[in-house]
Amino acid sequence: MKLGIVGLPNVGKSTLFNSLTKAGAESANYPFCTIDPNVGVVAVPDERLGLLADMYHSAKVTPAVIEFVDIAGLVKGASKGEGLGNQFLANIREVDAIVHVVRCFEDPNVIHVDGSIDPLRDIETINLELIFSDLEILERRISKTVRGARNDKALAKELDLLNRIKAWLEDGKMAISFATDDEDEQEWLASYNLLTRKPVIFAANVKEGDLADDGASNAHVQAVREYAAEYGCEVFVICAEIEQEIAELDDDEKAMFLEDLGLKESGLEKLIKASYRLLGLISYLTAGETETRAWTIKDGTKAPQAAGKIHSDFERGFIRAEVVNYQDLLDCGAYAAAREKGLVRLEGKDYVVKDGDVILFRFNV
């Protein structure tokens, strides 16, 4: 999974990136301090892996990972070359979802590019820049398609779609709300990689005092939540400064620190849960002496396609899957004991894999 982090300058974007990835991206109290796109890969915390690895005495543990891409703070006119934003928008065209960091805290010592705190105005600013960037992509595609559309029915059909989606964006709407039942049009839309078609997770960045009640008493956070509910986006509340402190601690210290703050999970864990929900993802597990590993798949994936995540041969030569629920396996203490109790099931090609399934695939190529 790949997530792109966007936001205005000085909203805590690079601080959040630093804390999530410990990659040390430069952050400072002025715009455009992130000159190159920063990329960091983060392991998805999953306590199931350690417990299974202990049971199997695994030599290696491999968690699922998320790749974060952080770009320079965007400002009004970024898509037209203002600031440094435009040159970086291309870097997030390949992401699965966008994490939009929104400032929901007052602090006279941290300047805001627009002089005041207004998260809905900030969201609108970023949305417009993404729309303008997408319009540029569409205009180039239209000029290329129009030449052949006179003599090619498929190109004429695509040109009609391009003009409709262009008009949609020019009306200030995001491409994600543009609906079509036509399979050709759906494929074309996916191929354009429009930024405004990507799912969005809002990271409401607050002061430490707003963390305990998850931003319930913060009017700015409530405004973001209402906006997100209207547009089908996810929201999580975070204090980027606190996350940076947490990032420096080991697991035991982190647990104590979170407990002292009255928190059950870190911002990274909140973000991962939000992104898995938004993208409809789950994880199944494989375990053995060699390796215990988490595999991320779309919810609803059938066994052969899940096997294909490991290797294409597994999907091509799929025979069956031996499946046991993670908790059942743990409760039994061993795979053999789970099998004796009839908890290990043999599943065929139509089995839909569930989150927490521990699977052994049988295949023949």
C-alpha atoms as one frame of an Amber mdcrd trajectory, in Angstrom:
protein
   0.000   0.000   0.000   1.273   3.445  -0.946  -0.011   6.668   0.666   0.790
  10.232  -0.412   0.911  12.973   2.239  -0.320  16.436   1.184  -1.177  19.676
   2.924  -0.415  23.377   3.109   2.960  24.504   4.504   3.235  24.539   8.325
   0.335  22.193   9.032   2.620  19.492  10.498   2.922  17.438   7.337   6.660
  16.755   7.360   6.666  16.391  11.154   4.045  13.678  10.746   6.041  12.044
   7.961   9.166  12.063  10.151   7.345  10.441  13.040   5.693   7.810  10.850
   8.825   6.786   9.020  11.679   7.983  11.250  13.202   8.990   7.911  14.363
  12.375   9.144  12.747  14.527   6.461  13.647  18.139   7.146  10.898  20.145
   8.837  10.998  23.823   9.705   8.696  26.736  10.424   8.665  28.041   6.853
   7.210  26.888   3.546   9.008  24.666   1.023  11.567  23.107   3.357  10.854
  19.733   1.766  12.613  20.166  -1.560  12.694  16.559  -2.729   9.860  14.103
  -2.334  10.508  11.991   0.727   9.689   8.321   0.644   9.590   6.090   3.715
   8.517   2.498   4.194   6.765   1.571   7.440   6.006  -1.875   8.857   2.342
  -2.385   9.735   2.181  -3.180  13.484   0.575  -6.611  13.922   0.899  -8.421
  17.249  -0.362 -11.644  15.617   2.940 -12.048  13.778   5.107 -12.141  16.902
   2.832 -14.643  18.640   2.732 -16.940  15.616   6.500 -16.637  15.142   7.025
 -17.729  18.761   4.749 -20.726  18.241   6.544 -21.818  15.058  10.033 -20.701
  16.157  10.223 -18.785  12.882  13.640 -17.652  11.699  12.139 -14.536  10.122
   9.108 -12.281  10.624   7.899 -10.172   7.676   5.103  -7.676   8.341   2.977
  -5.960   5.710   4.373  -2.533   4.785   3.050   0.892   3.814   5.044   3.298
   1.662   4.600   6.993   2.457   5.408   9.738  -0.045   5.732  13.262   1.386
   5.797  16.258  -0.978   6.399  19.987  -0.523   3.610  22.012   1.064   1.135
  23.112  -1.584  -0.052  26.715  -1.849  -2.618  28.515  -3.989  -1.398  28.386
  -7.570   0.804  25.312  -7.045  -0.648  23.692 -10.163   0.343  26.813 -12.128
   3.883  26.811 -10.765   3.426  28.878  -7.581   5.713  27.740  -4.777   7.241
  24.341  -5.386   4.114  22.204  -5.288   3.478  21.582  -8.959   6.669  19.667
  -9.679   5.844  17.213  -6.898   2.200  16.455  -7.703   3.385  13.834 -10.210
   5.066  11.980  -7.336   1.720  11.123  -5.731  -0.111  10.039  -8.890   0.858
   6.409  -8.190  -0.420   6.282  -4.591  -3.458   4.260  -3.473  -4.830   7.010
  -1.229  -4.017  10.559  -0.116  -3.387  11.529   3.501  -4.374  15.186   3.751
  -2.895  16.799   6.873  -5.121  19.622   8.119  -4.087  22.059  10.838  -6.637
  22.131  13.672  -4.553  23.919  16.304  -3.892  27.569  17.181  -0.274  28.604
  17.776   0.958  32.181  17.254   4.534  30.860  16.991   3.747  28.745  13.921
   2.718  30.907  10.986  -0.125  29.940   8.681   0.244  30.835   4.999  -3.265
  32.360   4.993  -2.877  34.092   8.367  -5.596  32.201  10.260  -6.774  28.695
  11.133  -9.635  27.479   8.936  -9.399  23.770   8.004 -12.289  23.844   5.505
 -10.664  26.730   3.617  -7.372  24.817   3.651  -9.064  21.648   2.328 -10.650
  23.699  -0.468  -7.256  25.192  -1.380  -5.638  21.765  -1.720  -8.649  20.324
  -3.569  -8.508  23.112  -6.146  -4.812  22.518  -6.760  -5.452  18.798  -7.270
  -8.333  19.637  -9.635  -6.173  22.035 -11.667  -3.425  19.426 -11.879  -5.935
  16.815 -13.118  -7.363  19.243 -15.686  -3.874  19.636 -17.125  -3.637  15.845
 -17.532  -7.095  15.689 -19.175  -6.381  18.532 -21.570  -3.240  16.793 -22.808
  -5.196  13.543 -23.239  -8.011  15.333 -25.096  -5.625  16.986 -27.571  -4.064
  13.565 -28.254  -7.423  11.765 -28.592  -9.287  14.319 -30.686  -7.069  13.713
 -33.715  -8.104  10.084 -34.125 -11.678  10.335 -32.799 -13.187  11.165 -36.201
 -12.339   7.739 -37.633 -12.309   5.559 -34.517 -15.485   4.788 -32.534 -13.544
   3.762 -29.406 -11.547   7.005 -29.424 -14.745   9.001 -30.016 -16.305   7.291
 -26.997 -13.241   8.045 -24.868 -13.225  11.669 -26.048 -16.819  12.009 -24.862
 -15.785  10.683 -21.426 -12.787  13.034 -21.285 -14.976  16.046 -22.010 -17.552
  14.986 -19.411 -15.003  14.436 -16.651 -13.282  17.732 -17.589 -16.595  19.595
 -17.230 -17.154  17.817 -13.903 -13.802  19.038 -12.535 -14.300  22.554 -13.940
 -17.477  22.637 -11.851 -15.267  22.212  -8.736 -16.171  18.563  -8.157 -13.692
  15.777  -7.393 -13.322  12.916  -9.889 -14.007  10.346  -7.142 -17.666  11.444
  -7.165 -17.946  11.002 -10.956 -19.925   7.813 -11.571 -20.149   5.605 -14.657
 -21.446   2.041 -15.113 -19.697   1.618 -18.453 -16.763  -0.834 -18.165 -14.720
   0.865 -20.899 -15.126   4.220 -19.189 -14.156   2.739 -15.827 -10.936   1.348
 -17.349 -10.089   4.643 -19.009 -10.738   6.561 -15.805  -8.422   4.247 -13.871
  -5.680   4.709 -16.499  -5.671   8.532 -16.115  -4.488   8.232 -12.483  -6.362
  11.382 -11.482  -5.406  12.781  -8.076  -9.008  13.781  -7.339 -10.138  10.184
  -7.908  -8.044   8.855  -5.039  -9.631   8.127  -1.638  -8.716  10.671   1.059
  -7.869  10.281   4.739  -7.815  13.535   6.707  -5.221  13.779   9.470  -6.567
  16.421  11.865  -3.417  17.744  13.533  -4.188  19.008  17.058  -2.421  20.085
  20.222  -1.646  17.459  22.874  -4.622  18.528  25.038  -7.111  17.541  22.318
  -5.881  13.948  22.015  -7.582  12.487  25.102 -11.111  13.094  23.789 -10.082
  12.411  20.165 -10.711  16.037  19.215 -14.367  15.987  20.313 -14.045  19.411
  21.975 -12.122  20.939  19.051 -14.450  22.842  16.694 -11.935  22.627  13.836
 -11.838  18.817  14.107 -15.638  18.654  14.137 -15.754  20.736  10.952 -13.337
  18.310   9.259 -15.382  15.308  10.436 -18.596  16.790   9.041 -16.898  17.476
   5.710 -15.403  13.966   5.584 -18.757  12.330   6.378 -20.346  14.216   3.472
 -17.689  13.067   0.996 -17.040   9.526   2.257 -13.533  10.204   3.595 -11.817
   8.849   6.711 -10.585  11.103   9.549  -8.123  10.438  12.343  -6.941  12.844
  15.035  -3.225  13.173  15.588  -0.710  15.390  17.357   2.303  15.371  15.045
   4.612  16.660  17.808   3.602  13.833  20.150   4.019  11.286  17.328   7.565
  12.513  16.839   8.277  11.918  20.530   6.698   8.444  20.358   8.853   7.586
  17.339  11.992   7.848  19.479  10.792   5.293  22.064  11.057   1.518  22.170
   7.862  -0.572  22.342   7.655  -0.753  26.161   8.309   2.976  26.613   5.804
   3.741  23.841   3.065   1.745  25.614   3.723   3.591  28.900   3.803   6.971
  27.168   0.475   6.331  25.412  -1.067   5.134  28.685   0.061   8.328  30.438
  -1.655  10.341  27.707  -4.822   8.255  28.049  -4.416   6.860  24.521  -4.956
   3.294  23.325  -3.006   3.543  20.073  -0.481   5.704  18.256  -1.256   7.935
  15.292   0.423   5.416  12.983  -1.937   2.688  14.165  -4.932   5.013  13.691
  -3.763   5.855  10.174  -3.236   2.214   9.229  -6.717   1.240  10.434  -8.250
   4.181   8.560  -6.398   3.333   5.353  -7.305  -0.374   5.524 -10.984   0.581
   6.027 -10.948   3.159   3.252  -9.256   0.865   0.735 -11.126  -2.278   1.836
  -7.985  -4.214   2.788  -7.380  -7.175   5.094  -4.375  -9.331   5.984  -4.013
 -13.089   5.936  -1.026 -14.853   7.492   1.402 -17.619   6.616   3.540 -19.248
   9.299   6.341 -21.786   9.520   9.884 -22.327  10.751  11.346 -20.368   7.854
   9.086 -17.308   8.040   5.904 -15.865   9.539   4.415 -13.232   7.263   1.399
 -10.952   6.728  -0.049 -10.544   3.232  -2.310  -7.591   2.414  -5.202  -8.256
   0.036  -8.533  -6.684  -0.940 -11.454  -7.808   1.198 -13.429 -10.304  -0.912
 -10.353 -11.891  -2.543 -10.728 -15.602  -3.282  -8.131 -18.203  -2.256  -6.339
 -18.633  -5.641  -5.843 -14.868  -6.054  -4.660 -14.573  -2.440  -2.164 -17.353
  -3.185  -1.018 -15.356  -6.201   0.203 -12.619  -3.836   2.900 -15.060  -2.721
   3.793 -16.306  -6.213   2.018 -16.513  -9.561   2.695 -20.286  -9.602   0.585
 -20.640  -6.444  -2.408 -19.133  -8.242  -1.820 -20.946 -11.533  -1.482 -24.377
  -9.946  -3.864 -23.856  -7.003  -5.300 -27.105  -5.613  -6.657 -26.135  -2.205
  -6.022 -24.023   0.878  -5.628 -25.357   4.413  -7.147 -22.608   6.573  -7.294
 -22.061  10.320  -8.414 -18.940  12.175  -5.501 -17.167  13.861  -7.151 -17.077
  17.307  -8.190 -20.751  17.098  -4.624 -21.704  16.239  -3.258 -19.657  19.112
  -5.750 -21.137  21.570  -4.791 -24.672  20.509  -1.076 -23.941  20.866  -0.053
 -25.927  17.775  -1.226 -26.604  14.210  -1.513 -30.348  14.876  -3.785 -29.698
  17.891  -5.987 -27.377  15.805  -6.253 -30.068  13.133  -7.210 -32.706  15.705
 -10.047 -30.457  16.901 -11.290 -30.072  13.334 -10.431 -26.371  13.213  -8.239
 -26.685  10.090 -10.494 -26.515   7.045  -9.819 -27.525   3.450 -11.064 -24.760
   1.158 -11.331 -24.653  -2.633 -11.208 -22.040  -5.388 -14.357 -20.222  -4.311
 -13.273 -19.630  -0.710 -13.202 -15.924   0.203 -10.194 -15.258   2.440 -10.909
 -13.572   5.798  -8.791 -11.263   7.916  -6.667 -13.318  10.326  -6.800 -16.557
   8.328  -3.614 -18.576   8.664  -3.252 -20.376   5.339  -1.133 -23.158   3.853
  -1.610 -23.317   0.083  -1.347 -26.579  -1.845  -0.497 -26.185  -5.516   0.891
 -28.118  -8.471   2.620 -26.596 -11.490
